[in-house]
């Protein structure tokens, strides 16, 4: 059966959820599934804003038919050409051959790369600031390049102040009936997944997110409809905008420490646990510890976006870094994470490389400040080295106390 929701007069959510999917982009675990949102406006003219992933096509096409109630479809607006949203374009063009497909130059370039059906006679090309009048709803388009992909644009409904924001403001996690962020326990249920989504999917494009924020600066926005996850309205808009502002400037949300280690036989792990205990005894409260071999990097990256301090510990492996640690650090570098306070522990048995490799990778990032000299362990941390560990704990503690109140 169809499953739709009128989120504002004449504007319907026609998306769906996928709880069976294991991984987003075949990479990021989805323990709570994911939602694909799409919207249909029923005015003098009818318009759909973005489509959904192929996994929910059957329900999606039924939703469209139900809401249209026998009317034809006049416009299909494509804010984003990634396959998790554009999978149904061809089918819609077949079912509603008169539909005008609204996109920018890049949208159509990508459409032709993905599809072989010639839909060029359906194209309606728009530019920055172009408007489309549907009757009592006017849509205005704002280009948002690299707020995930180069063709991305936002669609703004002028009369009600509704921003259709493509992937921006999205989240991992399927929805359970409630579509609005103010109807759920957001901080408990969704915030961590929204951050993990942002950090890993959009994280690299902080400056582009900032650019689009500047562009939309004075626009009255009463509702934000993303392509994944909950819809924002009223006072909650300032809340999520505030989070995006921090994330996109790579500013920590909280003072606190993420401790990440790579350890085969448990000796580096032991040193990290001993260090965390010493930090706790000095009064540090908010610490998260991860084993890179166990926890998917997307969760670690999410916490690295969240917290102000990082402790990295790794054994040496074939005169290099243990490779899950190596790949984690490379990904953090690719995402553009910057301005964190860092401490480093290494471990080796015959020739040290971990400390050097970690330090070099940190050097590829901006503003990663080593707050104390790395501690390089020979195989195991000995009781006689307690003072060295105390010195590392003191330095981290002092740095935490020094750094201004995190937001
Ligand atoms: C496959 C393999 C390669 C290693 N390569 C090096 C190396 O290049 N240099 C070195 O000093 N130790 C090397 N080691 C030794 C580890 O760094 C050492 O066992 C370390 O204490 C492991 O710490 P852990 O107990 O936290 O796993 C290697 C160990 C293994 C199993
Ligand atoms: Fe995307
Ligand atoms: Fe997406």
XYZ file of N, CA, C and O and ligand atoms in Angstrom, residues 24-25 36 80 82 84-85 148 166-167 197 201 227-228, ligand 3:
57
model
N 25.710 1.801 3.520
C 25.499 2.956 2.664
C 26.733 3.115 1.778
O 27.867 3.024 2.267
N 26.539 3.348 0.504
C 27.647 3.399 -0.467
C 28.498 2.128 -0.374
O 29.689 2.142 -0.663
N 15.043 7.361 2.360
C 15.198 8.111 1.108
C 13.963 8.995 0.980
O 12.850 8.492 0.860
N 19.910 16.340 -7.039
C 21.129 15.542 -6.844
C 21.049 14.302 -7.722
O 20.033 13.624 -7.749
N 23.024 11.541 -7.550
C 23.627 10.307 -7.035
C 22.580 9.190 -7.113
O 21.395 9.412 -6.873
N 21.458 6.932 -5.272
C 20.496 6.686 -4.179
C 19.283 7.615 -4.278
O 18.305 7.432 -3.555
N 19.337 8.598 -5.183
C 18.189 9.487 -5.372
C 17.665 9.495 -6.799
O 16.512 9.839 -7.027
N 27.654 17.727 -1.661
C 28.078 16.376 -1.943
C 28.659 16.144 -3.331
O 29.731 15.619 -3.427
N 18.728 18.755 -0.719
C 19.509 17.604 -1.216
C 20.047 16.803 -0.025
O 19.336 16.604 0.955
N 21.319 16.377 -0.083
C 21.856 15.550 1.009
C 22.122 16.348 2.290
O 22.268 15.756 3.367
N 26.873 10.605 9.420
C 26.528 10.843 8.013
C 27.286 12.068 7.498
O 27.971 12.018 6.472
N 30.204 11.518 4.801
C 29.652 11.678 3.448
C 29.939 13.087 2.916
O 30.314 13.270 1.768
N 17.225 14.889 1.817
C 16.952 13.646 1.089
C 17.073 12.404 1.966
O 16.697 11.305 1.547
N 17.661 12.548 3.158
C 17.741 11.408 4.082
C 17.337 11.892 5.468
O 17.859 12.901 5.940
Fe 22.092 10.786 -0.625
